[in-house]
PDB file of C-alpha atoms in Angstrom:
ATOM      1  CA  MET S 144      -5.059 -27.419  43.140  1.00 54.00           C
ATOM      2  CA  PRO S 145      -4.434 -23.416  43.229  1.00 58.00           C
ATOM      3  CA  ASP S 146      -7.016 -21.793  45.170  1.00 58.00           C
ATOM      4  CA  SER S 147      -9.201 -18.739  43.555  1.00 54.00           C
ATOM      5  CA  THR S 148      -6.976 -16.238  45.197  1.00 55.00           C
ATOM      6  CA  THR S 149      -4.129 -17.411  43.152  1.00 54.00           C
ATOM      7  CA  LEU S 150      -6.062 -17.920  39.832  1.00 47.00           C
ATOM      8  CA  LEU S 151      -7.361 -14.215  39.902  1.00 50.00           C
ATOM      9  CA  ALA S 152      -3.880 -12.929  40.469  1.00 51.00           C
ATOM     10  CA  GLY S 153      -2.392 -14.713  37.676  1.00 51.00           C
ATOM     11  CA  GLU S 154      -5.451 -13.286  35.369  1.00 52.00           C
ATOM     12  CA  ALA S 155      -4.655 -10.040  36.911  1.00 51.00           C
ATOM     13  CA  ARG S 156      -0.953 -10.046  35.754  1.00 56.00           C
ATOM     14  CA  GLY S 157      -2.117 -11.599  32.224  1.00 52.00           C
ATOM     15  CA  VAL S 158      -4.438  -8.572  31.952  1.00 47.00           C
ATOM     16  CA  THR S 159      -1.972  -6.251  32.918  1.00 53.00           C
ATOM     17  CA  ARG S 160       0.728  -7.421  30.297  1.00 49.00           C
ATOM     18  CA  ILE S 161      -2.388  -7.239  27.759  1.00 47.00           C
ATOM     19  CA  LYS S 162      -3.094  -3.748  28.643  1.00 48.00           C
ATOM     20  CA  ALA S 163       0.536  -2.489  28.574  1.00 48.00           C
ATOM     21  CA  ALA S 164       0.902  -4.071  25.037  1.00 47.00           C
ATOM     22  CA  ARG S 165      -1.840  -2.249  24.004  1.00 46.00           C
ATOM     23  CA  GLU S 166      -0.977   0.967  25.450  1.00 45.00           C
ATOM     24  CA  LYS S 167       2.598   0.648  24.356  1.00 49.00           C
ATOM     25  CA  SER S 168       2.699   3.585  21.672  1.00 49.00           C
ATOM     26  CA  ASP S 169       2.846   1.532  17.889  1.00 51.00           C
ATOM     27  CA  GLY S 170       2.903   5.034  15.953  1.00 55.00           C
ATOM     28  CA  THR S 171      -0.336   4.013  14.109  1.00 61.00           C
ATOM     29  CA  SER S 172      -2.503   7.079  15.583  1.00 81.00           C
ATOM     30  CA  ALA S 173      -4.714   8.446  12.595  1.00 83.00           C
ATOM     31  CA  GLY S 174      -2.562  11.759  12.587  1.00 85.00           C
ATOM     32  CA  THR S 175       0.789   9.646  12.058  1.00 86.00           C
ATOM     33  CA  VAL S 176      -0.585   7.364   9.609  1.00 89.00           C
ATOM     34  CA  LEU S 177      -2.358  10.317   7.722  1.00 93.00           C
ATOM     35  CA  GLY S 178       0.723  12.250   7.653  1.00 92.00           C
ATOM     36  CA  PHE S 179       3.087   9.266   6.824  1.00 93.00           C
ATOM     37  CA  ALA S 180       0.496   8.777   3.705  1.00 95.00           C
ATOM     38  CA  PHE S 181       0.117  12.344   2.759  1.00 96.00           C
ATOM     39  CA  THR S 182       3.909  12.338   2.403  1.00 95.00           C
ATOM     40  CA  TRP S 183       4.287   9.313   0.446  1.00 95.00           C
ATOM     41  CA  SER S 184       1.769  10.155  -1.749  1.00 96.00           C
ATOM     42  CA  LEU S 185       3.009  13.594  -2.366  1.00 96.00           C
ATOM     43  CA  MET S 186       6.567  11.896  -3.231  1.00 96.00           C
ATOM     44  CA  ILE S 187       5.346   9.076  -5.484  1.00 95.00           C
ATOM     45  CA  THR S 188       2.959  11.487  -7.496  1.00 95.00           C
ATOM     46  CA  GLY S 189       5.672  13.911  -7.819  1.00 94.00           C
ATOM     47  CA  LEU S 190       7.845  11.444  -9.135  1.00 94.00           C
ATOM     48  CA  ALA S 191       5.014  10.008 -11.714  1.00 93.00           C
ATOM     49  CA  GLY S 192       4.591  13.616 -12.829  1.00 92.00           C
ATOM     50  CA  LEU S 193       8.422  14.246 -13.357  1.00 92.00           C
ATOM     51  CA  GLN S 194       8.758  11.191 -14.884  1.00 92.00           C
ATOM     52  CA  LEU S 195       5.714  11.922 -17.531  1.00 90.00           C
ATOM     53  CA  PHE S 196       7.335  15.225 -17.597  1.00 90.00           C
ATOM     54  CA  LEU S 197      10.714  14.000 -18.737  1.00 90.00           C
ATOM     55  CA  LYS S 198       9.128  11.970 -21.249  1.00 88.00           C
ATOM     56  CA  ASP S 199       7.656  14.844 -22.983  1.00 84.00           C
ATOM     57  CA  GLN S 200       4.275  13.986 -21.972  1.00 81.00           C
ATOM     58  CA  THR S 201       1.705  17.022 -22.377  1.00 79.00           C
ATOM     59  CA  LEU S 202      -0.584  17.889 -19.677  1.00 81.00           C
ATOM     60  CA  SER S 203      -3.550  16.266 -20.648  1.00 86.00           C
ATOM     61  CA  GLY S 204      -6.435  14.314 -19.397  1.00 87.00           C
ATOM     62  CA  ARG S 205      -4.738  11.080 -19.719  1.00 87.00           C
ATOM     63  CA  THR S 206      -1.908  12.201 -17.863  1.00 89.00           C
ATOM     64  CA  LEU S 207      -3.764  13.724 -15.084  1.00 91.00           C
ATOM     65  CA  ALA S 208      -5.597  10.650 -14.738  1.00 90.00           C
ATOM     66  CA  VAL S 209      -2.473   8.649 -14.373  1.00 90.00           C
ATOM     67  CA  VAL S 210      -1.173  11.116 -11.641  1.00 93.00           C
ATOM     68  CA  LEU S 211      -4.249  11.139  -9.773  1.00 94.00           C
ATOM     69  CA  MET S 212      -4.182   7.220 -10.241  1.00 94.00           C
ATOM     70  CA  PHE S 213      -0.962   7.342  -8.179  1.00 94.00           C
ATOM     71  CA  LEU S 214      -2.038   9.668  -5.902  1.00 96.00           C
ATOM     72  CA  ALA S 215      -4.881   7.714  -4.776  1.00 96.00           C
ATOM     73  CA  GLY S 216      -3.010   4.422  -4.983  1.00 95.00           C
ATOM     74  CA  SER S 217       0.086   5.461  -3.175  1.00 95.00           C
ATOM     75  CA  PHE S 218      -2.227   7.370  -0.274  1.00 97.00           C
ATOM     76  CA  LEU S 219      -3.719   4.164   0.275  1.00 96.00           C
ATOM     77  CA  GLY S 220      -0.744   1.926  -0.076  1.00 96.00           C
ATOM     78  CA  ALA S 221       0.817   4.145   2.514  1.00 95.00           C
ATOM     79  CA  VAL S 222      -1.844   3.882   4.912  1.00 96.00           C
ATOM     80  CA  PHE S 223      -2.189   0.140   4.615  1.00 95.00           C
ATOM     81  CA  ALA S 224       1.739  -0.346   4.888  1.00 94.00           C
ATOM     82  CA  ARG S 225       2.009   1.959   7.872  1.00 93.00           C
ATOM     83  CA  CYS S 226      -0.882  -0.094   9.718  1.00 92.00           C
ATOM     84  CA  PHE S 227       0.923  -3.363   8.457  1.00 93.00           C
ATOM     85  CA  ALA S 228       4.248  -2.134   9.895  1.00 91.00           C
ATOM     86  CA  GLY S 229       2.808  -1.173  13.107  1.00 88.00           C
ATOM     87  CA  PHE S 230       1.065  -4.513  13.231  1.00 91.00           C
ATOM     88  CA  VAL S 231       4.341  -6.360  12.857  1.00 90.00           C
ATOM     89  CA  ALA S 232       6.046  -4.234  15.395  1.00 86.00           C
ATOM     90  CA  ARG S 233       3.915  -5.193  18.091  1.00 87.00           C
ATOM     91  CA  TRP S 234       5.741  -8.390  18.326  1.00 87.00           C
ATOM     92  CA  ARG S 235       9.180  -7.955  16.182  1.00 87.00           C
ATOM     93  CA  THR S 236      10.624  -4.841  17.429  1.00 84.00           C
ATOM     94  CA  ALA S 237      13.985  -5.334  16.086  1.00 88.00           C
ATOM     95  CA  PRO S 238      15.130  -2.458  13.346  1.00 89.00           C
ATOM     96  CA  SER S 239      15.448  -5.319  10.531  1.00 90.00           C
ATOM     97  CA  ALA S 240      11.723  -6.150  11.181  1.00 91.00           C
ATOM     98  CA  ARG S 241      10.726  -2.899  11.007  1.00 91.00           C
ATOM     99  CA  PHE S 242      12.647  -2.166   7.893  1.00 94.00           C
ATOM    100  CA  SER S 243      11.061  -5.368   6.042  1.00 94.00           C
ATOM    101  CA  SER S 244       7.949  -4.985   7.251  1.00 94.00           C
ATOM    102  CA  LEU S 245       7.489  -1.334   5.895  1.00 94.00           C
ATOM    103  CA  PHE S 246       9.471  -2.184   2.771  1.00 96.00           C
ATOM    104  CA  ILE S 247       7.061  -4.909   1.878  1.00 95.00           C
ATOM    105  CA  GLY S 248       3.916  -2.970   2.894  1.00 95.00           C
ATOM    106  CA  LEU S 249       5.143  -0.063   1.076  1.00 95.00           C
ATOM    107  CA  SER S 250       5.810  -1.573  -2.162  1.00 94.00           C
ATOM    108  CA  VAL S 251       3.314  -4.276  -2.064  1.00 94.00           C
ATOM    109  CA  GLY S 252       0.371  -1.540  -1.214  1.00 94.00           C
ATOM    110  CA  THR S 253       1.746   1.154  -3.624  1.00 94.00           C
ATOM    111  CA  VAL S 254       2.051  -0.830  -6.601  1.00 93.00           C
ATOM    112  CA  GLY S 255      -0.813  -3.025  -5.758  1.00 92.00           C
ATOM    113  CA  LEU S 256      -3.470  -0.504  -5.105  1.00 94.00           C
ATOM    114  CA  THR S 257      -2.584   1.450  -7.651  1.00 93.00           C
ATOM    115  CA  ALA S 258      -2.386  -1.393 -10.071  1.00 92.00           C
ATOM    116  CA  PHE S 259      -6.009  -2.176  -8.955  1.00 93.00           C
ATOM    117  CA  ILE S 260      -7.186   1.545  -9.284  1.00 93.00           C
ATOM    118  CA  HIS S 261      -6.009   1.147 -12.863  1.00 92.00           C
ATOM    119  CA  TYR S 262      -8.064  -2.108 -12.906  1.00 92.00           C
ATOM    120  CA  LEU S 263     -11.175  -0.279 -12.065  1.00 91.00           C
ATOM    121  CA  HIS S 264     -10.400   2.526 -14.710  1.00 89.00           C
ATOM    122  CA  PHE S 265      -9.843  -0.373 -17.364  1.00 87.00           C
ATOM    123  CA  SER S 266     -12.778  -2.480 -16.773  1.00 86.00           C
ATOM    124  CA  ALA S 267     -15.169   0.387 -16.572  1.00 87.00           C
ATOM    125  CA  TYR S 268     -14.265   1.295 -19.895  1.00 85.00           C
ATOM    126  CA  TYR S 269     -14.391  -2.229 -21.119  1.00 82.00           C
ATOM    127  CA  ALA S 270     -17.677  -3.243 -19.405  1.00 79.00           C
ATOM    128  CA  GLN S 271     -19.722  -1.833 -22.052  1.00 82.00           C
ATOM    129  CA  TRP S 272     -18.639  -4.630 -24.154  1.00 79.00           C
ATOM    130  CA  HIS S 273     -19.155  -7.587 -21.671  1.00 76.00           C
ATOM    131  CA  ASP S 274     -21.741  -9.954 -21.654  1.00 75.00           C
ATOM    132  CA  GLU S 275     -24.745  -9.707 -19.031  1.00 78.00           C
ATOM    133  CA  PHE S 276     -23.986 -10.131 -15.465  1.00 80.00           C
ATOM    134  CA  GLY S 277     -23.797 -13.669 -13.910  1.00 77.00           C
ATOM    135  CA  SER S 278     -22.538 -15.455 -17.249  1.00 81.00           C
ATOM    136  CA  LEU S 279     -19.566 -17.579 -17.480  1.00 88.00           C
ATOM    137  CA  HIS S 280     -18.606 -15.780 -20.400  1.00 87.00           C
ATOM    138  CA  ARG S 281     -18.373 -12.560 -18.619  1.00 83.00           C
ATOM    139  CA  LEU S 282     -16.580 -13.915 -15.639  1.00 86.00           C
ATOM    140  CA  VAL S 283     -13.835 -14.959 -18.360  1.00 88.00           C
ATOM    141  CA  GLN S 284     -14.280 -11.488 -19.764  1.00 86.00           C
ATOM    142  CA  ILE S 285     -13.514  -9.938 -16.301  1.00 86.00           C
ATOM    143  CA  ILE S 286     -10.372 -12.385 -15.720  1.00 90.00           C
ATOM    144  CA  MET S 287      -8.955 -11.386 -19.357  1.00 91.00           C
ATOM    145  CA  THR S 288      -9.477  -7.730 -18.459  1.00 89.00           C
ATOM    146  CA  GLY S 289      -7.511  -7.779 -15.190  1.00 90.00           C
ATOM    147  CA  ALA S 290      -4.753  -9.769 -16.699  1.00 92.00           C
ATOM    148  CA  SER S 291      -4.578  -7.185 -19.292  1.00 92.00           C
ATOM    149  CA  SER S 292      -4.812  -4.494 -17.012  1.00 90.00           C
ATOM    150  CA  ALA S 293      -1.976  -6.055 -14.839  1.00 91.00           C
ATOM    151  CA  TYR S 294       0.268  -6.329 -18.198  1.00 93.00           C
ATOM    152  CA  ILE S 295      -0.379  -2.908 -19.304  1.00 91.00           C
ATOM    153  CA  PHE S 296       0.374  -1.358 -15.633  1.00 91.00           C
ATOM    154  CA  THR S 297       3.667  -3.487 -15.113  1.00 90.00           C
ATOM    155  CA  VAL S 298       4.956  -2.207 -18.683  1.00 90.00           C
ATOM    156  CA  GLN S 299       3.793   1.507 -18.576  1.00 88.00           C
ATOM    157  CA  GLY S 300       2.972   2.340 -14.668  1.00 87.00           C
ATOM    158  CA  MET S 301       6.180   0.581 -13.382  1.00 88.00           C
ATOM    159  CA  GLN S 302       8.472   2.934 -15.722  1.00 89.00           C
ATOM    160  CA  LEU S 303       7.235   5.840 -13.529  1.00 89.00           C
ATOM    161  CA  LEU S 304       8.062   4.382 -10.631  1.00 89.00           C
ATOM    162  CA  LEU S 305      11.429   2.699 -11.246  1.00 89.00           C
ATOM    163  CA  PRO S 306      14.372   3.339 -10.466  1.00 89.00           C
ATOM    164  CA  TRP S 307      13.956   6.414  -8.222  1.00 93.00           C
ATOM    165  CA  GLY S 308      10.624   4.753  -6.682  1.00 92.00           C
ATOM    166  CA  LEU S 309      13.084   2.178  -5.441  1.00 93.00           C
ATOM    167  CA  ALA S 310      15.228   4.593  -3.593  1.00 94.00           C
ATOM    168  CA  LEU S 311      12.497   6.425  -2.063  1.00 95.00           C
ATOM    169  CA  LEU S 312      11.323   2.925  -0.701  1.00 94.00           C
ATOM    170  CA  PHE S 313      14.644   2.221   0.658  1.00 95.00           C
ATOM    171  CA  ALA S 314      14.750   5.465   2.355  1.00 95.00           C
ATOM    172  CA  ALA S 315      11.390   5.412   3.956  1.00 94.00           C
ATOM    173  CA  ALA S 316      11.904   1.943   5.194  1.00 94.00           C
ATOM    174  CA  TRP S 317      15.314   2.850   6.675  1.00 94.00           C
ATOM    175  CA  ASP S 318      13.842   5.908   8.537  1.00 91.00           C
ATOM    176  CA  TYR S 319      11.138   3.697   9.886  1.00 91.00           C
ATOM    177  CA  ALA S 320      13.637   0.988  10.975  1.00 90.00           C
ATOM    178  CA  ARG S 321      15.914   3.744  12.508  1.00 87.00           C
ATOM    179  CA  SER S 322      13.398   5.946  14.495  1.00 81.00           C
ATOM    180  CA  SER S 323      13.517   5.880  18.178  1.00 55.00           C
ATOM    181  CA  ARG S 324       9.720   5.219  18.213  1.00 55.00           C
ATOM    182  CA  ALA S 325       8.324   1.678  19.213  1.00 47.00           C
ATOM    183  CA  THR S 326       6.705   1.385  15.548  1.00 43.00           C
TER     184      THR S 326
END
């Protein structure tokens, strides 16, 4: 049986490795994440605004609401993506893992959170016709409102992101994968 000195030395080595892993720069500092999120949201919002302009949509309250939804969704999605990619990069430092983690995080985060913001806007409008809180019928109405919102966002909202948003997504993930930082 090992003596207490051997056990303490082993625990110290383990603690040192954990501290070294935590101190390793993973690029998820607040400034880095917010700077990336700001840049990504400007690119996606600019893309959505440009697509609306090219479709001859006049500047109205509706188009402004759409652009602001994309601004908020892409900002929150980029924060999620960068934190997710930093988390994955702690264990998988290969460029392919870094590329895929940011690609998946940005695509799911941007589209998912923008769709969720669209759902909140959509359900706030239809809530006036829903039944009282807590009923089974209200639950069905909320589920159907969510399904309708998802369908409408998929048909109309994704047109604003594709195909150029996919190119931006590939470029951001490629840049993240080839960066010299450990993120």
